[in-house]
Amino acid sequence: TQLFGDRMMIANATGCSSIWGASAPSIPYTKNYRGYGPAWANSLFEDNAEYGLGMYVGVKQIRNKLADDINAVMQTGISDELQSVLHEWLVNKDRGAGTRERADKVIAALEREKGSNVLLNEIYNNRDFLVKRSHWIFGGDGWAYDIGYGGLDHVLASGEDVNVLVFDTEVYSNTGGQSSKATPTAAIAKFAASGKMTKKKDLGAMAMSYGYVYVAQISMGADKNQTLKAIAEAEAYPGPSLI
């Protein structure tokens, strides 16, 4: 949220992460001095990846229509200033860095010229979508490795620009401590006291096999710099990312 909070959309799987991520009075999401902050929503445990992809596809459709309107209005008699900021926006439409500044320039120019031009009014009405959203899908390993894996695999394979953050606790945290496919060999959990017979599923290697998914493994406690770098790279990558 400190990197992308003013333009984030978060789909959060039901479970431990939705409890410590969205329960009063200690909710970690807030807005900045301009009133911008993460848009957070929570769906079922099993369909969170599809839910997050739906958020992305809905926004993508609106932004593509916005781009069509901007292309059309640039063929009409608008000022050089507006022409310049709209061109800059089109060239950098899907670039996260500087997106808020570019959107602010377009909005300021639109406010001076909108009124009689129907297309300009339409673009101004959809001004919230000028900023490139940062789409995130949050969930634990019970969701990502087990219950929701089919959906997660489908979303990563889609090639769409979504970012998945898996909280790999190596156990079902929300329901008391059963082992999951993320639990390593011989690990003992509350409801798996005899230890786990099989090795940990390699989710990262499975995602890497597609060849177009950004994959990183992080541990904030082990290396804060690598954590920050991986998150920034994942968000900037124009395709599916798995951390």
PDB file of C-alpha atoms in Angstrom:
ATOM      1  CA  THR A   1       0.000   0.000   0.000  1.00  0.00           C
ATOM      2  CA  GLN A   2       2.934   2.375   0.551  1.00  0.00           C
ATOM      3  CA  LEU A   3       4.047   1.752  -3.048  1.00  0.00           C
ATOM      4  CA  PHE A   4       0.717   1.691  -4.917  1.00  0.00           C
ATOM      5  CA  GLY A   5      -1.981   2.400  -2.303  1.00  0.00           C
ATOM      6  CA  ASP A   6      -3.584   5.396  -3.999  1.00  0.00           C
ATOM      7  CA  ARG A   7      -4.498   3.281  -7.062  1.00  0.00           C
ATOM      8  CA  MET A   8      -4.819  -0.297  -5.764  1.00  0.00           C
ATOM      9  CA  MET A   9      -7.718  -2.700  -6.236  1.00  0.00           C
ATOM     10  CA  ILE A  10      -7.505  -5.734  -3.965  1.00  0.00           C
ATOM     11  CA  ALA A  11      -9.408  -9.025  -4.161  1.00  0.00           C
ATOM     12  CA  ASN A  12      -8.875 -10.853  -0.874  1.00  0.00           C
ATOM     13  CA  ALA A  13      -9.708 -14.523  -0.320  1.00  0.00           C
ATOM     14  CA  THR A  14     -11.883 -15.238   2.709  1.00  0.00           C
ATOM     15  CA  GLY A  15      -9.755 -16.648   5.515  1.00  0.00           C
ATOM     16  CA  CYS A  16      -6.932 -15.594   7.809  1.00  0.00           C
ATOM     17  CA  SER A  17      -5.720 -12.829   5.470  1.00  0.00           C
ATOM     18  CA  SER A  18      -9.190 -11.261   5.211  1.00  0.00           C
ATOM     19  CA  ILE A  19      -9.503 -11.314   8.998  1.00  0.00           C
ATOM     20  CA  TRP A  20      -6.193  -9.643   9.847  1.00  0.00           C
ATOM     21  CA  GLY A  21      -6.536  -7.496   6.717  1.00  0.00           C
ATOM     22  CA  ALA A  22     -10.032  -6.130   7.246  1.00  0.00           C
ATOM     23  CA  SER A  23     -11.281  -6.335  10.798  1.00  0.00           C
ATOM     24  CA  ALA A  24     -12.036  -3.252  12.874  1.00  0.00           C
ATOM     25  CA  PRO A  25     -10.484  -1.530  14.763  1.00  0.00           C
ATOM     26  CA  SER A  26      -7.079  -2.228  13.183  1.00  0.00           C
ATOM     27  CA  ILE A  27      -7.745  -2.126   9.430  1.00  0.00           C
ATOM     28  CA  PRO A  28      -4.465  -1.550   7.521  1.00  0.00           C
ATOM     29  CA  TYR A  29      -6.061   0.249   4.567  1.00  0.00           C
ATOM     30  CA  THR A  30      -6.549   4.007   4.553  1.00  0.00           C
ATOM     31  CA  LYS A  31      -6.656   6.986   2.203  1.00  0.00           C
ATOM     32  CA  ASN A  32      -4.101   9.714   1.585  1.00  0.00           C
ATOM     33  CA  TYR A  33      -4.526  13.479   1.930  1.00  0.00           C
ATOM     34  CA  ARG A  34      -6.310  13.606  -1.451  1.00  0.00           C
ATOM     35  CA  GLY A  35      -8.817  10.915  -0.490  1.00  0.00           C
ATOM     36  CA  TYR A  36      -7.271   8.158  -2.606  1.00  0.00           C
ATOM     37  CA  GLY A  37      -6.674   4.710  -1.154  1.00  0.00           C
ATOM     38  CA  PRO A  38      -6.983   0.993  -1.883  1.00  0.00           C
ATOM     39  CA  ALA A  39     -10.340  -0.410  -2.996  1.00  0.00           C
ATOM     40  CA  TRP A  40     -10.615  -3.684  -1.057  1.00  0.00           C
ATOM     41  CA  ALA A  41     -13.176  -6.419  -1.540  1.00  0.00           C
ATOM     42  CA  ASN A  42     -13.547  -9.953  -0.289  1.00  0.00           C
ATOM     43  CA  SER A  43     -15.108 -12.897  -2.084  1.00  0.00           C
ATOM     44  CA  LEU A  44     -15.363 -16.608  -1.393  1.00  0.00           C
ATOM     45  CA  PHE A  45     -12.317 -18.644  -0.418  1.00  0.00           C
ATOM     46  CA  GLU A  46     -12.431 -20.755  -3.580  1.00  0.00           C
ATOM     47  CA  ASP A  47     -13.031 -18.140  -6.303  1.00  0.00           C
ATOM     48  CA  ASN A  48     -10.779 -15.262  -5.279  1.00  0.00           C
ATOM     49  CA  ALA A  49      -8.507 -15.439  -8.341  1.00  0.00           C
ATOM     50  CA  GLU A  50     -11.473 -15.304 -10.723  1.00  0.00           C
ATOM     51  CA  TYR A  51     -12.993 -12.508  -8.635  1.00  0.00           C
ATOM     52  CA  GLY A  52      -9.792 -10.457  -8.911  1.00  0.00           C
ATOM     53  CA  LEU A  53      -9.560 -11.121 -12.642  1.00  0.00           C
ATOM     54  CA  GLY A  54     -13.144  -9.890 -13.006  1.00  0.00           C
ATOM     55  CA  MET A  55     -12.186  -6.598 -11.337  1.00  0.00           C
ATOM     56  CA  TYR A  56      -9.310  -6.246 -13.787  1.00  0.00           C
ATOM     57  CA  VAL A  57     -11.350  -7.099 -16.903  1.00  0.00           C
ATOM     58  CA  GLY A  58     -14.108  -4.640 -15.919  1.00  0.00           C
ATOM     59  CA  VAL A  59     -11.615  -1.799 -15.504  1.00  0.00           C
ATOM     60  CA  LYS A  60      -9.761  -2.791 -18.690  1.00  0.00           C
ATOM     61  CA  GLN A  61     -12.986  -2.564 -20.712  1.00  0.00           C
ATOM     62  CA  ILE A  62     -13.766   0.950 -19.420  1.00  0.00           C
ATOM     63  CA  ARG A  63     -10.185   2.143 -20.024  1.00  0.00           C
ATOM     64  CA  ASN A  64     -10.157   0.765 -23.583  1.00  0.00           C
ATOM     65  CA  LYS A  65     -13.394   2.673 -24.292  1.00  0.00           C
ATOM     66  CA  LEU A  66     -11.769   5.770 -22.765  1.00  0.00           C
ATOM     67  CA  ALA A  67      -8.794   5.352 -25.123  1.00  0.00           C
ATOM     68  CA  ASP A  68     -11.177   5.045 -28.096  1.00  0.00           C
ATOM     69  CA  ASP A  69     -12.943   8.269 -27.043  1.00  0.00           C
ATOM     70  CA  ILE A  70      -9.605  10.071 -26.635  1.00  0.00           C
ATOM     71  CA  ASN A  71      -8.436   8.928 -30.078  1.00  0.00           C
ATOM     72  CA  ALA A  72     -11.715  10.198 -31.550  1.00  0.00           C
ATOM     73  CA  VAL A  73     -11.665  13.576 -29.789  1.00  0.00           C
ATOM     74  CA  MET A  74      -8.066  14.200 -30.888  1.00  0.00           C
ATOM     75  CA  GLN A  75      -9.357  14.326 -34.477  1.00  0.00           C
ATOM     76  CA  THR A  76     -11.585  17.297 -33.565  1.00  0.00           C
ATOM     77  CA  GLY A  77     -10.749  20.945 -32.922  1.00  0.00           C
ATOM     78  CA  ILE A  78      -9.280  20.841 -29.428  1.00  0.00           C
ATOM     79  CA  SER A  79      -6.474  23.035 -28.079  1.00  0.00           C
ATOM     80  CA  ASP A  80      -2.804  22.178 -28.539  1.00  0.00           C
ATOM     81  CA  GLU A  81      -2.444  21.831 -24.762  1.00  0.00           C
ATOM     82  CA  LEU A  82      -5.238  19.256 -24.505  1.00  0.00           C
ATOM     83  CA  GLN A  83      -3.931  17.477 -27.616  1.00  0.00           C
ATOM     84  CA  SER A  84      -0.506  17.199 -25.983  1.00  0.00           C
ATOM     85  CA  VAL A  85      -1.671  15.820 -22.599  1.00  0.00           C
ATOM     86  CA  LEU A  86      -4.083  13.355 -24.246  1.00  0.00           C
ATOM     87  CA  HIS A  87      -1.299  12.096 -26.513  1.00  0.00           C
ATOM     88  CA  GLU A  88       1.000  11.668 -23.494  1.00  0.00           C
ATOM     89  CA  TRP A  89      -1.763   9.733 -21.710  1.00  0.00           C
ATOM     90  CA  LEU A  90      -2.348   7.408 -24.699  1.00  0.00           C
ATOM     91  CA  VAL A  91       1.369   6.604 -25.073  1.00  0.00           C
ATOM     92  CA  ASN A  92       1.667   5.759 -21.350  1.00  0.00           C
ATOM     93  CA  LYS A  93      -1.849   4.373 -20.782  1.00  0.00           C
ATOM     94  CA  ASP A  94      -0.701   1.088 -19.233  1.00  0.00           C
ATOM     95  CA  ARG A  95       2.367   2.409 -17.410  1.00  0.00           C
ATOM     96  CA  GLY A  96       2.035   2.646 -13.649  1.00  0.00           C
ATOM     97  CA  ALA A  97       4.913   5.051 -12.962  1.00  0.00           C
ATOM     98  CA  GLY A  98       3.679   8.651 -13.196  1.00  0.00           C
ATOM     99  CA  THR A  99       0.096   7.645 -14.004  1.00  0.00           C
ATOM    100  CA  ARG A 100      -1.440   9.910 -11.318  1.00  0.00           C
ATOM    101  CA  GLU A 101       0.496  12.957 -12.562  1.00  0.00           C
ATOM    102  CA  ARG A 102      -0.522  12.303 -16.184  1.00  0.00           C
ATOM    103  CA  ALA A 103      -4.182  11.852 -15.155  1.00  0.00           C
ATOM    104  CA  ASP A 104      -4.108  15.117 -13.166  1.00  0.00           C
ATOM    105  CA  LYS A 105      -2.815  16.994 -16.236  1.00  0.00           C
ATOM    106  CA  VAL A 106      -5.591  15.549 -18.429  1.00  0.00           C
ATOM    107  CA  ILE A 107      -8.289  16.369 -15.849  1.00  0.00           C
ATOM    108  CA  ALA A 108      -7.052  19.972 -15.444  1.00  0.00           C
ATOM    109  CA  ALA A 109      -7.071  20.477 -19.224  1.00  0.00           C
ATOM    110  CA  LEU A 110     -10.504  18.853 -19.577  1.00  0.00           C
ATOM    111  CA  GLU A 111     -11.984  21.131 -16.930  1.00  0.00           C
ATOM    112  CA  ARG A 112     -11.020  24.131 -19.033  1.00  0.00           C
ATOM    113  CA  GLU A 113     -12.479  22.801 -22.299  1.00  0.00           C
ATOM    114  CA  LYS A 114     -15.367  20.455 -21.519  1.00  0.00           C
ATOM    115  CA  GLY A 115     -18.941  21.675 -21.853  1.00  0.00           C
ATOM    116  CA  SER A 116     -20.097  21.762 -25.463  1.00  0.00           C
ATOM    117  CA  ASN A 117     -18.072  18.760 -26.668  1.00  0.00           C
ATOM    118  CA  VAL A 118     -19.959  15.520 -25.955  1.00  0.00           C
ATOM    119  CA  LEU A 119     -16.848  13.327 -26.208  1.00  0.00           C
ATOM    120  CA  LEU A 120     -14.868  15.553 -23.825  1.00  0.00           C
ATOM    121  CA  ASN A 121     -17.750  15.367 -21.348  1.00  0.00           C
ATOM    122  CA  GLU A 122     -17.764  11.573 -21.658  1.00  0.00           C
ATOM    123  CA  ILE A 123     -14.006  11.394 -21.020  1.00  0.00           C
ATOM    124  CA  TYR A 124     -14.360  13.744 -18.041  1.00  0.00           C
ATOM    125  CA  ASN A 125     -17.174  11.632 -16.571  1.00  0.00           C
ATOM    126  CA  ASN A 126     -14.822   8.607 -16.642  1.00  0.00           C
ATOM    127  CA  ARG A 127     -11.834  10.564 -15.279  1.00  0.00           C
ATOM    128  CA  ASP A 128     -11.416   8.156 -12.335  1.00  0.00           C
ATOM    129  CA  PHE A 129     -10.242   5.564 -14.868  1.00  0.00           C
ATOM    130  CA  LEU A 130      -7.479   7.749 -16.325  1.00  0.00           C
ATOM    131  CA  VAL A 131      -5.176   6.423 -13.599  1.00  0.00           C
ATOM    132  CA  LYS A 132      -3.813   2.930 -14.247  1.00  0.00           C
ATOM    133  CA  ARG A 133      -5.110   0.714 -11.468  1.00  0.00           C
ATOM    134  CA  SER A 134      -2.777  -1.619  -9.613  1.00  0.00           C
ATOM    135  CA  HIS A 135      -4.655  -4.942  -9.471  1.00  0.00           C
ATOM    136  CA  TRP A 136      -3.815  -7.356  -6.652  1.00  0.00           C
ATOM    137  CA  ILE A 137      -5.140 -10.745  -5.571  1.00  0.00           C
ATOM    138  CA  PHE A 138      -4.359 -11.668  -1.937  1.00  0.00           C
ATOM    139  CA  GLY A 139      -4.718 -15.064  -0.281  1.00  0.00           C
ATOM    140  CA  GLY A 140      -3.066 -17.712   1.861  1.00  0.00           C
ATOM    141  CA  ASP A 141      -1.590 -21.022   0.777  1.00  0.00           C
ATOM    142  CA  GLY A 142      -4.753 -22.980   1.618  1.00  0.00           C
ATOM    143  CA  TRP A 143      -6.425 -20.945  -1.129  1.00  0.00           C
ATOM    144  CA  ALA A 144      -3.500 -20.717  -3.580  1.00  0.00           C
ATOM    145  CA  TYR A 145      -2.084 -24.249  -3.318  1.00  0.00           C
ATOM    146  CA  ASP A 146      -5.297 -26.177  -2.617  1.00  0.00           C
ATOM    147  CA  ILE A 147      -8.896 -24.979  -2.707  1.00  0.00           C
ATOM    148  CA  GLY A 148      -8.492 -22.147  -5.240  1.00  0.00           C
ATOM    149  CA  TYR A 149      -5.592 -23.521  -7.277  1.00  0.00           C
ATOM    150  CA  GLY A 150      -7.690 -24.216 -10.394  1.00  0.00           C
ATOM    151  CA  GLY A 151      -8.775 -20.588 -10.510  1.00  0.00           C
ATOM    152  CA  LEU A 152      -5.307 -19.273  -9.706  1.00  0.00           C
ATOM    153  CA  ASP A 153      -3.795 -21.362 -12.506  1.00  0.00           C
ATOM    154  CA  HIS A 154      -6.456 -20.135 -14.932  1.00  0.00           C
ATOM    155  CA  VAL A 155      -5.839 -16.478 -14.033  1.00  0.00           C
ATOM    156  CA  LEU A 156      -2.026 -16.755 -14.258  1.00  0.00           C
ATOM    157  CA  ALA A 157      -2.372 -18.547 -17.610  1.00  0.00           C
ATOM    158  CA  SER A 158      -4.636 -15.766 -18.961  1.00  0.00           C
ATOM    159  CA  GLY A 159      -1.676 -13.446 -19.527  1.00  0.00           C
ATOM    160  CA  GLU A 160      -3.576 -10.496 -18.028  1.00  0.00           C
ATOM    161  CA  ASP A 161      -1.841  -7.789 -15.971  1.00  0.00           C
ATOM    162  CA  VAL A 162      -2.772  -8.942 -12.461  1.00  0.00           C
ATOM    163  CA  ASN A 163      -0.554  -9.413  -9.403  1.00  0.00           C
ATOM    164  CA  VAL A 164      -1.003 -12.304  -6.968  1.00  0.00           C
ATOM    165  CA  LEU A 165       0.417 -12.182  -3.441  1.00  0.00           C
ATOM    166  CA  VAL A 166       0.345 -15.525  -1.600  1.00  0.00           C
ATOM    167  CA  PHE A 167       0.853 -15.518   2.183  1.00  0.00           C
ATOM    168  CA  ASP A 168       2.656 -18.839   2.412  1.00  0.00           C
ATOM    169  CA  THR A 169       2.197 -19.827   6.066  1.00  0.00           C
ATOM    170  CA  GLU A 170       2.605 -23.522   5.116  1.00  0.00           C
ATOM    171  CA  VAL A 171      -0.557 -24.500   7.015  1.00  0.00           C
ATOM    172  CA  TYR A 172      -4.301 -23.773   7.059  1.00  0.00           C
ATOM    173  CA  SER A 173      -4.124 -20.842   9.470  1.00  0.00           C
ATOM    174  CA  ASN A 174      -7.798 -19.909   9.538  1.00  0.00           C
ATOM    175  CA  THR A 175      -9.246 -23.294  10.515  1.00  0.00           C
ATOM    176  CA  GLY A 176      -6.884 -24.321  13.260  1.00  0.00           C
ATOM    177  CA  GLY A 177      -3.777 -25.835  11.724  1.00  0.00           C
ATOM    178  CA  GLN A 178      -4.353 -28.577   9.172  1.00  0.00           C
ATOM    179  CA  SER A 179      -1.508 -29.250   6.756  1.00  0.00           C
ATOM    180  CA  SER A 180      -1.842 -27.943   3.184  1.00  0.00           C
ATOM    181  CA  LYS A 181       0.033 -28.765  -0.030  1.00  0.00           C
ATOM    182  CA  ALA A 182       2.359 -25.933   1.032  1.00  0.00           C
ATOM    183  CA  THR A 183       3.329 -27.798   4.221  1.00  0.00           C
ATOM    184  CA  PRO A 184       6.861 -29.262   3.905  1.00  0.00           C
ATOM    185  CA  THR A 185       7.830 -32.878   4.517  1.00  0.00           C
ATOM    186  CA  ALA A 186       7.649 -34.067   8.150  1.00  0.00           C
ATOM    187  CA  ALA A 187       6.173 -30.778   9.427  1.00  0.00           C
ATOM    188  CA  ILE A 188       3.791 -31.209  12.358  1.00  0.00           C
ATOM    189  CA  ALA A 189       0.650 -29.094  12.596  1.00  0.00           C
ATOM    190  CA  LYS A 190      -2.109 -29.036  15.211  1.00  0.00           C
ATOM    191  CA  PHE A 191      -4.393 -31.309  13.180  1.00  0.00           C
ATOM    192  CA  ALA A 192      -1.550 -33.173  11.446  1.00  0.00           C
ATOM    193  CA  ALA A 193       0.314 -34.363  14.484  1.00  0.00           C
ATOM    194  CA  SER A 194       1.888 -37.381  12.772  1.00  0.00           C
ATOM    195  CA  GLY A 195       3.783 -35.164  10.318  1.00  0.00           C
ATOM    196  CA  LYS A 196       3.344 -34.714   6.586  1.00  0.00           C
ATOM    197  CA  MET A 197       4.376 -37.593   4.331  1.00  0.00           C
ATOM    198  CA  THR A 198       4.825 -35.684   1.070  1.00  0.00           C
ATOM    199  CA  LYS A 199       6.993 -32.750   0.049  1.00  0.00           C
ATOM    200  CA  LYS A 200       5.871 -29.149  -0.422  1.00  0.00           C
ATOM    201  CA  LYS A 201       4.209 -28.360  -3.754  1.00  0.00           C
ATOM    202  CA  ASP A 202       6.380 -26.023  -5.856  1.00  0.00           C
ATOM    203  CA  LEU A 203       3.866 -23.345  -6.838  1.00  0.00           C
ATOM    204  CA  GLY A 204       6.561 -21.005  -8.156  1.00  0.00           C
ATOM    205  CA  ALA A 205       8.067 -23.593 -10.528  1.00  0.00           C
ATOM    206  CA  MET A 206       4.588 -24.470 -11.822  1.00  0.00           C
ATOM    207  CA  ALA A 207       3.875 -20.807 -12.619  1.00  0.00           C
ATOM    208  CA  MET A 208       7.333 -20.367 -14.186  1.00  0.00           C
ATOM    209  CA  SER A 209       6.622 -23.198 -16.617  1.00  0.00           C
ATOM    210  CA  TYR A 210       4.263 -20.877 -18.548  1.00  0.00           C
ATOM    211  CA  GLY A 211       7.195 -18.683 -19.501  1.00  0.00           C
ATOM    212  CA  TYR A 212       5.325 -15.378 -19.249  1.00  0.00           C
ATOM    213  CA  VAL A 213       4.540 -15.123 -15.527  1.00  0.00           C
ATOM    214  CA  TYR A 214       6.747 -12.989 -13.256  1.00  0.00           C
ATOM    215  CA  VAL A 215       7.547 -15.170 -10.220  1.00  0.00           C
ATOM    216  CA  ALA A 216       9.357 -14.133  -7.052  1.00  0.00           C
ATOM    217  CA  GLN A 217       9.691 -15.493  -3.525  1.00  0.00           C
ATOM    218  CA  ILE A 218      10.151 -13.009  -0.691  1.00  0.00           C
ATOM    219  CA  SER A 219      10.697 -12.901   3.047  1.00  0.00           C
ATOM    220  CA  MET A 220      10.438  -9.434   4.563  1.00  0.00           C
ATOM    221  CA  GLY A 221      12.358 -10.548   7.651  1.00  0.00           C
ATOM    222  CA  ALA A 222      15.214 -12.024   5.611  1.00  0.00           C
ATOM    223  CA  ASP A 223      15.702  -9.232   3.050  1.00  0.00           C
ATOM    224  CA  LYS A 224      13.630  -6.046   3.037  1.00  0.00           C
ATOM    225  CA  ASN A 225      15.369  -4.671  -0.067  1.00  0.00           C
ATOM    226  CA  GLN A 226      14.682  -7.779  -2.143  1.00  0.00           C
ATOM    227  CA  THR A 227      11.073  -7.738  -0.893  1.00  0.00           C
ATOM    228  CA  LEU A 228      10.615  -4.152  -2.065  1.00  0.00           C
ATOM    229  CA  LYS A 229      12.381  -4.811  -5.388  1.00  0.00           C
ATOM    230  CA  ALA A 230      10.305  -7.918  -6.163  1.00  0.00           C
ATOM    231  CA  ILE A 231       6.999  -6.195  -5.379  1.00  0.00           C
ATOM    232  CA  ALA A 232       7.921  -3.180  -7.536  1.00  0.00           C
ATOM    233  CA  GLU A 233       9.073  -5.417 -10.419  1.00  0.00           C
ATOM    234  CA  ALA A 234       5.947  -7.575 -10.222  1.00  0.00           C
ATOM    235  CA  GLU A 235       3.669  -4.533 -10.368  1.00  0.00           C
ATOM    236  CA  ALA A 236       5.590  -2.985 -13.270  1.00  0.00           C
ATOM    237  CA  TYR A 237       5.607  -6.228 -15.303  1.00  0.00           C
ATOM    238  CA  PRO A 238       2.860  -6.000 -17.996  1.00  0.00           C
ATOM    239  CA  GLY A 239       1.466  -9.464 -17.380  1.00  0.00           C
ATOM    240  CA  PRO A 240       0.608 -11.897 -14.573  1.00  0.00           C
ATOM    241  CA  SER A 241       2.811 -11.850 -11.486  1.00  0.00           C
ATOM    242  CA  LEU A 242       3.044 -14.284  -8.566  1.00  0.00           C
ATOM    243  CA  ILE A 243       4.812 -13.421  -5.332  1.00  0.00           C
TER     244      ILE A 243
END
